[in-house]
Amino acid sequence: VSAPCVIPVACSSGSYSVVVGSGLLPRLASFAAHALGSLPRRVLLVADDGLPEVTVDSARDALTEAGCACAIARVRADERHKSLAAAEQLLLAACGHHLDRADLIVALGGGLTGDLAGFAGSMYRRGVNVIQCPTTLLAMVDASVGGKTGVNLDTPQGLLKNMAGAFHQPRLVLADVGTLFSLPARQFRSGLGECLKHGLLAADFGDPGLWGATVGLVNRVIAHNPEALVELVARNVRVKGMVVGDDERELKENAGRALLNLGHTFGHAIETIDGVLPDWALSRHGPAEATTSTGLLHGEAVAIGLHAAAVCSVASGLAPQSLITSVLQGIVLSGLPGRAHHLPGEDEILARMRQDKKVIGGVPRLVLPVSGGRCVVRSDVPEGAIRAALRAIRAEET
Ligand SMILES: NC(=O)c1ccc[n+]([C@@H]2O[C@H](COP(=O)([O-])OP(=O)(O)OC[C@H]3O[C@@H](n4cnc5c(N)ncnc54)[C@H](O)[C@@H]3O)[C@@H](O)[C@H]2O)c1
């Protein structure tokens, strides 16, 4: 297996490396010592409870064999448990293990575990060192990089996602693609949704060929080829790292982190609606998990959102028709849906888009792909173009 890739991320509040490779977890202690300047005495290892024991053991053994006192706290990776109460449990575990400011919290798991452990890390003693060890494709290419941490709030209006949180950059991200072997196939493909998104905006962030490379790599990536995985993850991390380095706190209105919302305004509007299913869910030829499908995973909603954004862009005269064909090709090759069954009416989806927490003054601000791996942010998209997009993502009922 090839040498790990090291991608520097430079933010105003701190710079760090993202190391992407295979077989990295057993070397966690030496990577941590290098990133922190010395080996921490105590570590709270926050582990996703969906992980196989062998993955958790690998991280724990690496730390204890190097001489760290390591305590494990388990996280239930369920959005209802991504809560202030769960963050408090982690703070109590950190207290119980006598972590001091020079010590370390390691987040080992998907994006949910990373957000929760990172948030606890931002609060404990007003901020301790955090190392992110993402174990889902989505967390590797997206959630672990950029320092956004947080929890959901259960309100009378429903569960509001990521409503409380903090920016707290990790000291290191260690992405061991070997941990992905146990990830359910549908969760794995969901992470490809964010890769496709990055491919459509990467030209301004140093990688104009990312879309083509993603389409070229996707079959080997789905087959868990380590070299293909390392290349895909590393290139996505480089793009995400450049975007967040340029706009750490999401202050730019029409550039920077706002571009990462590509596909998300449409995606968020349909992601949490009960009964909405990916287009392949009702097909006898769909993936094996189709029969157990409940709702949409985040990356699936993003893929449908990317299709919608492409249609919207073409209907607004910003891109040629061929963009839609190309976006759909990437989605299909990734085993992701481009359309959904059981969507509510256009007016309801439009209303939901206007309520998106990133919308200012009720006017949907959409990120639209043009061509050549570039996107633009527009607040003046004609409603007709949005409606055309909503019609395009509706799967035929059979
Ligand atoms: N901070 C950010 O910038 C950012 C960006 C995107 C998403 N997020 C957050 O990330 C979360 C979604 O992350 P996710 O898609 O990684 O999902 P997740 O963390 O909910 O994990 C999905 C499922 O996979 C399991 N799992 C994780 N790793 C595994 C492995 N290696 N083997 C077997 N099972 C494994 C988990 O137990 C869980 O059941 C959301 O809460 C979202 O808000 C944060």
Short mmCIF file of C-alpha atoms and ligand atoms in Angstrom, two decimals, residues 48-52 55 75-79 82 109-115 135-139 142-150 152 161-162 179-184 187 190 194 240 257 264 298, ligand 1:
data_model
loop_
_atom_site.label_atom_id
_atom_site.label_comp_id
_atom_site.label_asym_id
_atom_site.label_seq_id
_atom_site.Cartn_x
_atom_site.Cartn_y
_atom_site.Cartn_z
CA ASP A 48 -18.95 5.30 17.73
CA ASP A 49 -20.87 2.30 19.03
CA GLY A 50 -21.48 1.04 15.48
CA LEU A 51 -17.79 0.27 14.99
CA PRO A 52 -16.45 -3.28 15.10
CA THR A 55 -11.33 -0.90 15.06
CA VAL A 75 -21.47 7.31 21.42
CA ARG A 76 -24.73 6.08 19.98
CA ALA A 77 -24.69 7.33 16.38
CA ASP A 78 -28.30 8.40 16.20
CA GLU A 79 -29.37 12.01 15.50
CA LYS A 82 -26.57 14.03 19.13
CA GLY A 109 -16.41 7.29 14.25
CA GLY A 110 -18.68 8.89 11.70
CA GLY A 111 -19.57 12.56 11.40
CA LEU A 112 -22.01 12.37 14.27
CA THR A 113 -19.37 11.11 16.71
CA GLY A 114 -16.89 13.69 15.39
CA ASP A 115 -19.36 16.57 15.81
CA THR A 135 -14.53 6.07 9.98
CA THR A 136 -17.19 6.86 7.37
CA LEU A 137 -16.48 8.13 3.87
CA LEU A 138 -18.64 11.18 4.57
CA ALA A 139 -16.70 12.03 7.72
CA ASP A 142 -16.27 16.35 4.78
CA ALA A 143 -17.25 16.37 8.47
CA SER A 144 -13.83 15.82 10.06
CA VAL A 145 -12.22 18.77 8.26
CA GLY A 146 -13.08 22.39 8.99
CA GLY A 147 -13.75 22.52 12.73
CA LYS A 148 -17.55 22.68 12.76
CA THR A 149 -18.82 20.84 15.83
CA GLY A 150 -22.21 20.70 17.44
CA ASN A 152 -29.08 18.98 17.55
CA LYS A 161 -30.01 19.90 13.35
CA ASN A 162 -26.70 21.38 14.46
CA THR A 179 -11.69 1.33 8.75
CA LEU A 180 -14.23 1.65 5.93
CA PHE A 181 -14.34 -2.13 5.32
CA SER A 182 -17.12 -2.54 7.87
CA LEU A 183 -19.23 0.42 6.77
CA PRO A 184 -22.61 -0.69 5.35
CA GLN A 187 -23.65 4.45 4.12
CA SER A 190 -23.85 8.17 0.81
CA GLU A 194 -20.29 14.83 -0.92
CA LYS A 240 -12.56 21.04 1.59
CA ARG A 257 -18.01 27.89 2.74
CA HIS A 264 -27.99 21.09 0.21
CA HIS A 298 -27.79 12.63 3.90
N1 LIG B 1 -18.98 19.08 10.99
C1 LIG B 1 -19.24 19.11 9.71
O1 LIG B 1 -18.69 19.91 8.95
C2 LIG B 1 -20.22 18.11 9.15
C3 LIG B 1 -20.34 17.95 7.77
C4 LIG B 1 -21.21 16.99 7.28
C5 LIG B 1 -21.96 16.22 8.17
N2 LIG B 1 -21.84 16.42 9.52
C6 LIG B 1 -22.60 15.61 10.47
O2 LIG B 1 -22.18 14.27 10.32
C7 LIG B 1 -23.26 13.38 10.65
C8 LIG B 1 -23.38 12.36 9.55
O3 LIG B 1 -22.15 11.66 9.49
P1 LIG B 1 -22.03 10.21 8.85
O4 LIG B 1 -22.65 10.19 7.51
O5 LIG B 1 -20.62 9.82 9.01
O6 LIG B 1 -23.02 9.35 9.73
P2 LIG B 1 -22.99 8.80 11.22
O7 LIG B 1 -21.89 9.38 12.01
O8 LIG B 1 -24.38 8.97 11.72
O9 LIG B 1 -22.68 7.25 10.99
C9 LIG B 1 -23.55 6.49 10.17
C10 LIG B 1 -23.64 5.05 10.66
O10 LIG B 1 -22.44 4.36 10.37
C11 LIG B 1 -21.95 3.69 11.56
N3 LIG B 1 -20.51 3.62 11.36
C12 LIG B 1 -19.59 4.61 11.39
N4 LIG B 1 -18.40 4.16 11.01
C13 LIG B 1 -18.54 2.83 10.77
C14 LIG B 1 -17.66 1.82 10.33
N5 LIG B 1 -16.40 2.08 10.00
N6 LIG B 1 -18.15 0.57 10.24
C15 LIG B 1 -19.45 0.29 10.52
N7 LIG B 1 -20.34 1.21 10.89
C16 LIG B 1 -19.89 2.47 11.01
C17 LIG B 1 -22.46 4.54 12.68
O11 LIG B 1 -22.52 3.81 13.87
C18 LIG B 1 -23.84 4.93 12.17
O12 LIG B 1 -24.75 3.90 12.39
C19 LIG B 1 -24.50 14.25 10.82
O13 LIG B 1 -24.76 14.38 12.19
C20 LIG B 1 -24.08 15.59 10.21
O14 LIG B 1 -24.74 16.67 10.83
C21 LIG B 1 -20.97 17.34 10.01
#
